[in-house]
Amino acid sequence: MALRSPNKIVCVAENYSRDGQSSGMSPLVFIKANNAFNPSNHEVKIDIGLRTWGEPELAIVIGKPVYRVAQDAASQYIAGYTLANDVTCDDPDGRDHHLARSKSADGFCPILPFYDDCFQPDEQKITAFHNGELLRSAVLSDMIWNPAKIVSELSQWMTLEAGDIVLTGAPPRVRDRLFIQPGDIYRCEIEHLGSLETVFK
């Protein structure tokens, strides 16, 4: 199904078992602005003065408005899933990297232009490659907060609307972080869902 521009992009961080977050904690949540939405050319211009990196993420597409739904009913509000790259850079003042500039520069949410309404997250592998080198890897079942739990938790304090996108967190790194330079290619993959290449300039 074709993806449409969302009202908002809500993101969960530190959501994999190797991130060190306890399953008893609430998820860490932040927002990416709509100008970051990038379903077409997947090209991203970066500021070479700021360290920049990518993060592969399973993305939930909300199918209908949801507010205060129980976890066991949350799946009926999920229209399907797609694959996104949560591009991030350092804040120029060296503070919290979840500030607006670090997450919401133009094009900082490359995403496949479609979603799969039959895909069911389970043991599929999620990976990222920087210029062909494996950087991140896990299986979707490693998520602490699965999609139904995420939608339920978010809906307790905010209304999720039809077309909204929820990023579910990046898998752990399998090597030290590599920072992006102009000309680099960052590829995200989820088994049986798709592959997404972002070209940086």
PDB file of C-alpha atoms in Angstrom:
ATOM      1  CA  MET A   1       0.000   0.000   0.000  1.00  0.00           C
ATOM      2  CA  ALA A   2       1.241   3.510  -0.810  1.00  0.00           C
ATOM      3  CA  LEU A   3       2.541   5.532   2.115  1.00  0.00           C
ATOM      4  CA  ARG A   4       1.143   9.017   2.647  1.00  0.00           C
ATOM      5  CA  SER A   5       2.627  11.985   4.449  1.00  0.00           C
ATOM      6  CA  PRO A   6       2.007  11.502   8.186  1.00  0.00           C
ATOM      7  CA  ASN A   7       0.621  14.004  10.628  1.00  0.00           C
ATOM      8  CA  LYS A   8       3.501  13.055  12.937  1.00  0.00           C
ATOM      9  CA  ILE A   9       6.437  10.669  13.235  1.00  0.00           C
ATOM     10  CA  VAL A  10       6.802   9.258  16.738  1.00  0.00           C
ATOM     11  CA  CYS A  11       9.987   7.364  17.599  1.00  0.00           C
ATOM     12  CA  VAL A  12      10.977   4.884  20.292  1.00  0.00           C
ATOM     13  CA  ALA A  13      14.630   4.520  21.323  1.00  0.00           C
ATOM     14  CA  GLU A  14      16.645   1.874  23.193  1.00  0.00           C
ATOM     15  CA  ASN A  15      14.099  -0.808  22.360  1.00  0.00           C
ATOM     16  CA  TYR A  16      16.298  -3.873  21.862  1.00  0.00           C
ATOM     17  CA  SER A  17      17.319  -6.301  24.576  1.00  0.00           C
ATOM     18  CA  ARG A  18      21.039  -5.558  24.208  1.00  0.00           C
ATOM     19  CA  ASP A  19      20.512  -1.819  24.736  1.00  0.00           C
ATOM     20  CA  GLY A  20      20.469  -2.320  28.510  1.00  0.00           C
ATOM     21  CA  GLN A  21      16.995  -0.905  29.073  1.00  0.00           C
ATOM     22  CA  SER A  22      14.770  -2.816  31.480  1.00  0.00           C
ATOM     23  CA  SER A  23      11.480  -4.201  30.199  1.00  0.00           C
ATOM     24  CA  GLY A  24       9.836  -2.624  33.233  1.00  0.00           C
ATOM     25  CA  MET A  25      10.681   0.911  32.126  1.00  0.00           C
ATOM     26  CA  SER A  26       8.537   3.102  29.900  1.00  0.00           C
ATOM     27  CA  PRO A  27       9.929   3.489  26.382  1.00  0.00           C
ATOM     28  CA  LEU A  28      12.110   6.472  25.546  1.00  0.00           C
ATOM     29  CA  VAL A  29      10.102   8.528  23.025  1.00  0.00           C
ATOM     30  CA  PHE A  30      10.905  11.466  20.740  1.00  0.00           C
ATOM     31  CA  ILE A  31       9.439  13.123  17.632  1.00  0.00           C
ATOM     32  CA  LYS A  32      10.780  13.690  14.130  1.00  0.00           C
ATOM     33  CA  ALA A  33       9.195  16.655  12.317  1.00  0.00           C
ATOM     34  CA  ASN A  34       7.224  16.153   9.079  1.00  0.00           C
ATOM     35  CA  ASN A  35       9.892  17.844   6.946  1.00  0.00           C
ATOM     36  CA  ALA A  36      12.124  14.846   7.734  1.00  0.00           C
ATOM     37  CA  PHE A  37       9.672  12.515   5.914  1.00  0.00           C
ATOM     38  CA  ASN A  38      11.549  11.276   2.832  1.00  0.00           C
ATOM     39  CA  PRO A  39       9.783   8.510   0.859  1.00  0.00           C
ATOM     40  CA  SER A  40      11.021   9.401  -2.617  1.00  0.00           C
ATOM     41  CA  ASN A  41      14.641   9.971  -3.636  1.00  0.00           C
ATOM     42  CA  HIS A  42      16.191   8.862  -0.310  1.00  0.00           C
ATOM     43  CA  GLU A  43      18.967  11.402  -0.731  1.00  0.00           C
ATOM     44  CA  VAL A  44      20.001  13.356   2.351  1.00  0.00           C
ATOM     45  CA  LYS A  45      22.165  16.459   2.522  1.00  0.00           C
ATOM     46  CA  ILE A  46      24.336  16.594   5.632  1.00  0.00           C
ATOM     47  CA  ASP A  47      26.301  19.279   7.425  1.00  0.00           C
ATOM     48  CA  ILE A  48      29.877  18.000   7.278  1.00  0.00           C
ATOM     49  CA  GLY A  49      30.618  19.880  10.494  1.00  0.00           C
ATOM     50  CA  LEU A  50      28.259  17.609  12.473  1.00  0.00           C
ATOM     51  CA  ARG A  51      28.766  13.882  13.068  1.00  0.00           C
ATOM     52  CA  THR A  52      25.905  12.037  11.356  1.00  0.00           C
ATOM     53  CA  TRP A  53      24.784   8.411  11.428  1.00  0.00           C
ATOM     54  CA  GLY A  54      21.872   6.195  10.363  1.00  0.00           C
ATOM     55  CA  GLU A  55      19.650   3.775  12.252  1.00  0.00           C
ATOM     56  CA  PRO A  56      17.507   1.032  10.618  1.00  0.00           C
ATOM     57  CA  GLU A  57      14.023   0.776  12.089  1.00  0.00           C
ATOM     58  CA  LEU A  58      10.803  -1.133  11.651  1.00  0.00           C
ATOM     59  CA  ALA A  59       8.083   1.482  11.147  1.00  0.00           C
ATOM     60  CA  ILE A  60       4.460   1.059  12.192  1.00  0.00           C
ATOM     61  CA  VAL A  61       1.787   2.737  10.043  1.00  0.00           C
ATOM     62  CA  ILE A  62      -1.325   3.644  12.036  1.00  0.00           C
ATOM     63  CA  GLY A  63      -4.581   2.711  10.296  1.00  0.00           C
ATOM     64  CA  LYS A  64      -7.199   4.618  12.307  1.00  0.00           C
ATOM     65  CA  PRO A  65      -7.287   7.041  15.222  1.00  0.00           C
ATOM     66  CA  VAL A  66      -6.366   5.440  18.525  1.00  0.00           C
ATOM     67  CA  TYR A  67      -6.459   6.772  22.068  1.00  0.00           C
ATOM     68  CA  ARG A  68      -6.080   4.786  25.277  1.00  0.00           C
ATOM     69  CA  VAL A  69      -6.257   1.332  23.759  1.00  0.00           C
ATOM     70  CA  ALA A  70      -5.319  -1.821  25.653  1.00  0.00           C
ATOM     71  CA  GLN A  71      -2.353  -3.816  24.401  1.00  0.00           C
ATOM     72  CA  ASP A  72      -4.478  -6.818  23.417  1.00  0.00           C
ATOM     73  CA  ALA A  73      -6.581  -4.585  21.129  1.00  0.00           C
ATOM     74  CA  ALA A  74      -3.795  -2.395  19.731  1.00  0.00           C
ATOM     75  CA  SER A  75      -3.010  -4.513  16.663  1.00  0.00           C
ATOM     76  CA  GLN A  76      -6.323  -3.617  15.048  1.00  0.00           C
ATOM     77  CA  TYR A  77      -5.110  -0.011  14.783  1.00  0.00           C
ATOM     78  CA  ILE A  78      -1.953  -0.995  12.853  1.00  0.00           C
ATOM     79  CA  ALA A  79      -2.430  -0.743   9.078  1.00  0.00           C
ATOM     80  CA  GLY A  80       0.927  -2.320   8.306  1.00  0.00           C
ATOM     81  CA  TYR A  81       4.688  -1.959   8.469  1.00  0.00           C
ATOM     82  CA  THR A  82       7.511  -0.421   6.486  1.00  0.00           C
ATOM     83  CA  LEU A  83      11.245   0.261   6.809  1.00  0.00           C
ATOM     84  CA  ALA A  84      12.842   3.582   7.783  1.00  0.00           C
ATOM     85  CA  ASN A  85      16.261   5.091   8.426  1.00  0.00           C
ATOM     86  CA  ASP A  86      16.308   7.330  11.505  1.00  0.00           C
ATOM     87  CA  VAL A  87      19.091   9.661  10.350  1.00  0.00           C
ATOM     88  CA  THR A  88      20.618  11.542  13.285  1.00  0.00           C
ATOM     89  CA  CYS A  89      23.393  14.063  13.791  1.00  0.00           C
ATOM     90  CA  ASP A  90      25.071  15.618  16.799  1.00  0.00           C
ATOM     91  CA  ASP A  91      23.521  18.745  18.196  1.00  0.00           C
ATOM     92  CA  PRO A  92      25.878  21.589  17.219  1.00  0.00           C
ATOM     93  CA  ASP A  93      26.308  22.584  20.864  1.00  0.00           C
ATOM     94  CA  GLY A  94      27.156  19.020  21.923  1.00  0.00           C
ATOM     95  CA  ARG A  95      24.053  18.545  24.049  1.00  0.00           C
ATOM     96  CA  ASP A  96      21.156  16.058  23.929  1.00  0.00           C
ATOM     97  CA  HIS A  97      21.193  14.438  20.471  1.00  0.00           C
ATOM     98  CA  HIS A  98      17.384  14.204  20.471  1.00  0.00           C
ATOM     99  CA  LEU A  99      17.020  17.944  20.009  1.00  0.00           C
ATOM    100  CA  ALA A 100      15.166  19.077  16.906  1.00  0.00           C
ATOM    101  CA  ARG A 101      18.157  19.798  14.683  1.00  0.00           C
ATOM    102  CA  SER A 102      19.722  16.410  15.298  1.00  0.00           C
ATOM    103  CA  LYS A 103      16.567  14.470  14.369  1.00  0.00           C
ATOM    104  CA  SER A 104      14.490  16.687  12.088  1.00  0.00           C
ATOM    105  CA  ALA A 105      16.653  18.187   9.370  1.00  0.00           C
ATOM    106  CA  ASP A 106      15.114  18.002   5.898  1.00  0.00           C
ATOM    107  CA  GLY A 107      14.952  14.403   4.671  1.00  0.00           C
ATOM    108  CA  PHE A 108      16.171  12.862   7.935  1.00  0.00           C
ATOM    109  CA  CYS A 109      13.541  10.096   7.776  1.00  0.00           C
ATOM    110  CA  PRO A 110      14.169   8.125   4.573  1.00  0.00           C
ATOM    111  CA  ILE A 111      11.427   5.533   4.347  1.00  0.00           C
ATOM    112  CA  LEU A 112      10.094   3.038   1.815  1.00  0.00           C
ATOM    113  CA  PRO A 113       7.197   4.588  -0.158  1.00  0.00           C
ATOM    114  CA  PHE A 114       4.884   1.692   0.679  1.00  0.00           C
ATOM    115  CA  TYR A 115       3.795  -0.377   3.648  1.00  0.00           C
ATOM    116  CA  ASP A 116       3.010  -4.085   3.860  1.00  0.00           C
ATOM    117  CA  ASP A 117      -0.385  -4.839   5.373  1.00  0.00           C
ATOM    118  CA  CYS A 118       0.388  -8.573   5.662  1.00  0.00           C
ATOM    119  CA  PHE A 119       3.814  -8.412   7.340  1.00  0.00           C
ATOM    120  CA  GLN A 120       3.946  -9.728  10.918  1.00  0.00           C
ATOM    121  CA  PRO A 121       7.082  -8.907  12.968  1.00  0.00           C
ATOM    122  CA  ASP A 122       8.627 -12.016  14.451  1.00  0.00           C
ATOM    123  CA  GLU A 123      12.062 -13.567  13.883  1.00  0.00           C
ATOM    124  CA  GLN A 124      12.962 -11.500  10.814  1.00  0.00           C
ATOM    125  CA  LYS A 125      16.477 -10.057  10.814  1.00  0.00           C
ATOM    126  CA  ILE A 126      16.962  -6.285  10.811  1.00  0.00           C
ATOM    127  CA  THR A 127      20.351  -5.011   9.659  1.00  0.00           C
ATOM    128  CA  ALA A 128      22.230  -1.906   8.516  1.00  0.00           C
ATOM    129  CA  PHE A 129      25.267  -1.563   6.274  1.00  0.00           C
ATOM    130  CA  HIS A 130      27.495   1.509   5.890  1.00  0.00           C
ATOM    131  CA  ASN A 131      29.185   1.379   2.471  1.00  0.00           C
ATOM    132  CA  GLY A 132      28.598  -2.376   2.556  1.00  0.00           C
ATOM    133  CA  GLU A 133      29.992  -2.932   6.060  1.00  0.00           C
ATOM    134  CA  LEU A 134      27.611  -4.466   8.606  1.00  0.00           C
ATOM    135  CA  LEU A 135      26.996  -2.033  11.484  1.00  0.00           C
ATOM    136  CA  ARG A 136      23.799  -3.165  13.209  1.00  0.00           C
ATOM    137  CA  SER A 137      22.007  -6.487  13.485  1.00  0.00           C
ATOM    138  CA  ALA A 138      19.211  -8.129  15.479  1.00  0.00           C
ATOM    139  CA  VAL A 139      15.926  -9.932  14.999  1.00  0.00           C
ATOM    140  CA  LEU A 140      12.626  -8.152  15.494  1.00  0.00           C
ATOM    141  CA  SER A 141      11.681 -10.463  18.346  1.00  0.00           C
ATOM    142  CA  ASP A 142      14.545  -8.879  20.345  1.00  0.00           C
ATOM    143  CA  MET A 143      12.436  -5.744  20.792  1.00  0.00           C
ATOM    144  CA  ILE A 144      11.568  -5.023  24.423  1.00  0.00           C
ATOM    145  CA  TRP A 145       8.414  -3.166  23.394  1.00  0.00           C
ATOM    146  CA  ASN A 146       6.707  -4.981  20.524  1.00  0.00           C
ATOM    147  CA  PRO A 147       4.455  -2.981  18.147  1.00  0.00           C
ATOM    148  CA  ALA A 148       1.222  -3.647  20.048  1.00  0.00           C
ATOM    149  CA  LYS A 149       2.846  -2.606  23.339  1.00  0.00           C
ATOM    150  CA  ILE A 150       4.253   0.537  21.727  1.00  0.00           C
ATOM    151  CA  VAL A 151       0.922   1.604  20.230  1.00  0.00           C
ATOM    152  CA  SER A 152      -0.882   0.910  23.496  1.00  0.00           C
ATOM    153  CA  GLU A 153       1.670   2.817  25.577  1.00  0.00           C
ATOM    154  CA  LEU A 154       1.761   5.847  23.272  1.00  0.00           C
ATOM    155  CA  SER A 155      -2.020   5.952  23.091  1.00  0.00           C
ATOM    156  CA  GLN A 156      -2.293   6.368  26.852  1.00  0.00           C
ATOM    157  CA  TRP A 157      -1.119   9.975  26.546  1.00  0.00           C
ATOM    158  CA  MET A 158      -1.377  10.979  22.872  1.00  0.00           C
ATOM    159  CA  THR A 159      -3.806  10.354  20.040  1.00  0.00           C
ATOM    160  CA  LEU A 160      -2.283   8.488  17.130  1.00  0.00           C
ATOM    161  CA  GLU A 161      -4.046   9.362  13.902  1.00  0.00           C
ATOM    162  CA  ALA A 162      -4.525   7.480  10.652  1.00  0.00           C
ATOM    163  CA  GLY A 163      -1.329   7.672   8.610  1.00  0.00           C
ATOM    164  CA  ASP A 164       0.932   8.464  11.569  1.00  0.00           C
ATOM    165  CA  ILE A 165       4.250   6.621  11.557  1.00  0.00           C
ATOM    166  CA  VAL A 166       5.875   5.097  14.631  1.00  0.00           C
ATOM    167  CA  LEU A 167       9.541   4.097  14.478  1.00  0.00           C
ATOM    168  CA  THR A 168      10.266   1.197  16.822  1.00  0.00           C
ATOM    169  CA  GLY A 169      13.977   1.651  17.572  1.00  0.00           C
ATOM    170  CA  ALA A 170      17.307   0.620  16.073  1.00  0.00           C
ATOM    171  CA  PRO A 171      19.021  -2.731  16.666  1.00  0.00           C
ATOM    172  CA  PRO A 172      22.361  -2.717  18.524  1.00  0.00           C
ATOM    173  CA  ARG A 173      25.648  -1.991  16.780  1.00  0.00           C
ATOM    174  CA  VAL A 174      27.921  -4.943  16.077  1.00  0.00           C
ATOM    175  CA  ARG A 175      30.963  -2.686  15.688  1.00  0.00           C
ATOM    176  CA  ASP A 176      31.984   0.846  16.577  1.00  0.00           C
ATOM    177  CA  ARG A 177      29.902   3.633  15.094  1.00  0.00           C
ATOM    178  CA  LEU A 178      30.954   4.966  11.693  1.00  0.00           C
ATOM    179  CA  PHE A 179      30.049   8.536  10.872  1.00  0.00           C
ATOM    180  CA  ILE A 180      28.648   9.418   7.476  1.00  0.00           C
ATOM    181  CA  GLN A 181      30.506  11.421   4.849  1.00  0.00           C
ATOM    182  CA  PRO A 182      29.188  12.870   1.587  1.00  0.00           C
ATOM    183  CA  GLY A 183      29.000  10.102  -1.002  1.00  0.00           C
ATOM    184  CA  ASP A 184      28.372   7.349   1.558  1.00  0.00           C
ATOM    185  CA  ILE A 185      25.556   4.836   1.141  1.00  0.00           C
ATOM    186  CA  TYR A 186      23.668   3.520   4.164  1.00  0.00           C
ATOM    187  CA  ARG A 187      21.485   0.466   3.546  1.00  0.00           C
ATOM    188  CA  CYS A 188      18.759  -0.768   5.897  1.00  0.00           C
ATOM    189  CA  GLU A 189      17.154  -4.191   5.506  1.00  0.00           C
ATOM    190  CA  ILE A 190      14.391  -6.202   7.129  1.00  0.00           C
ATOM    191  CA  GLU A 191      13.885  -9.761   5.946  1.00  0.00           C
ATOM    192  CA  HIS A 192      10.711 -10.213   3.894  1.00  0.00           C
ATOM    193  CA  LEU A 193       9.890  -6.500   4.152  1.00  0.00           C
ATOM    194  CA  GLY A 194      12.430  -4.660   2.038  1.00  0.00           C
ATOM    195  CA  SER A 195      15.716  -2.853   1.560  1.00  0.00           C
ATOM    196  CA  LEU A 196      16.258   0.913   1.776  1.00  0.00           C
ATOM    197  CA  GLU A 197      19.366   2.724   0.549  1.00  0.00           C
ATOM    198  CA  THR A 198      20.109   6.281   1.619  1.00  0.00           C
ATOM    199  CA  VAL A 199      22.675   8.285  -0.360  1.00  0.00           C
ATOM    200  CA  PHE A 200      24.320  11.167   1.503  1.00  0.00           C
ATOM    201  CA  LYS A 201      25.584  14.311  -0.151  1.00  0.00           C
TER     202      LYS A 201
END
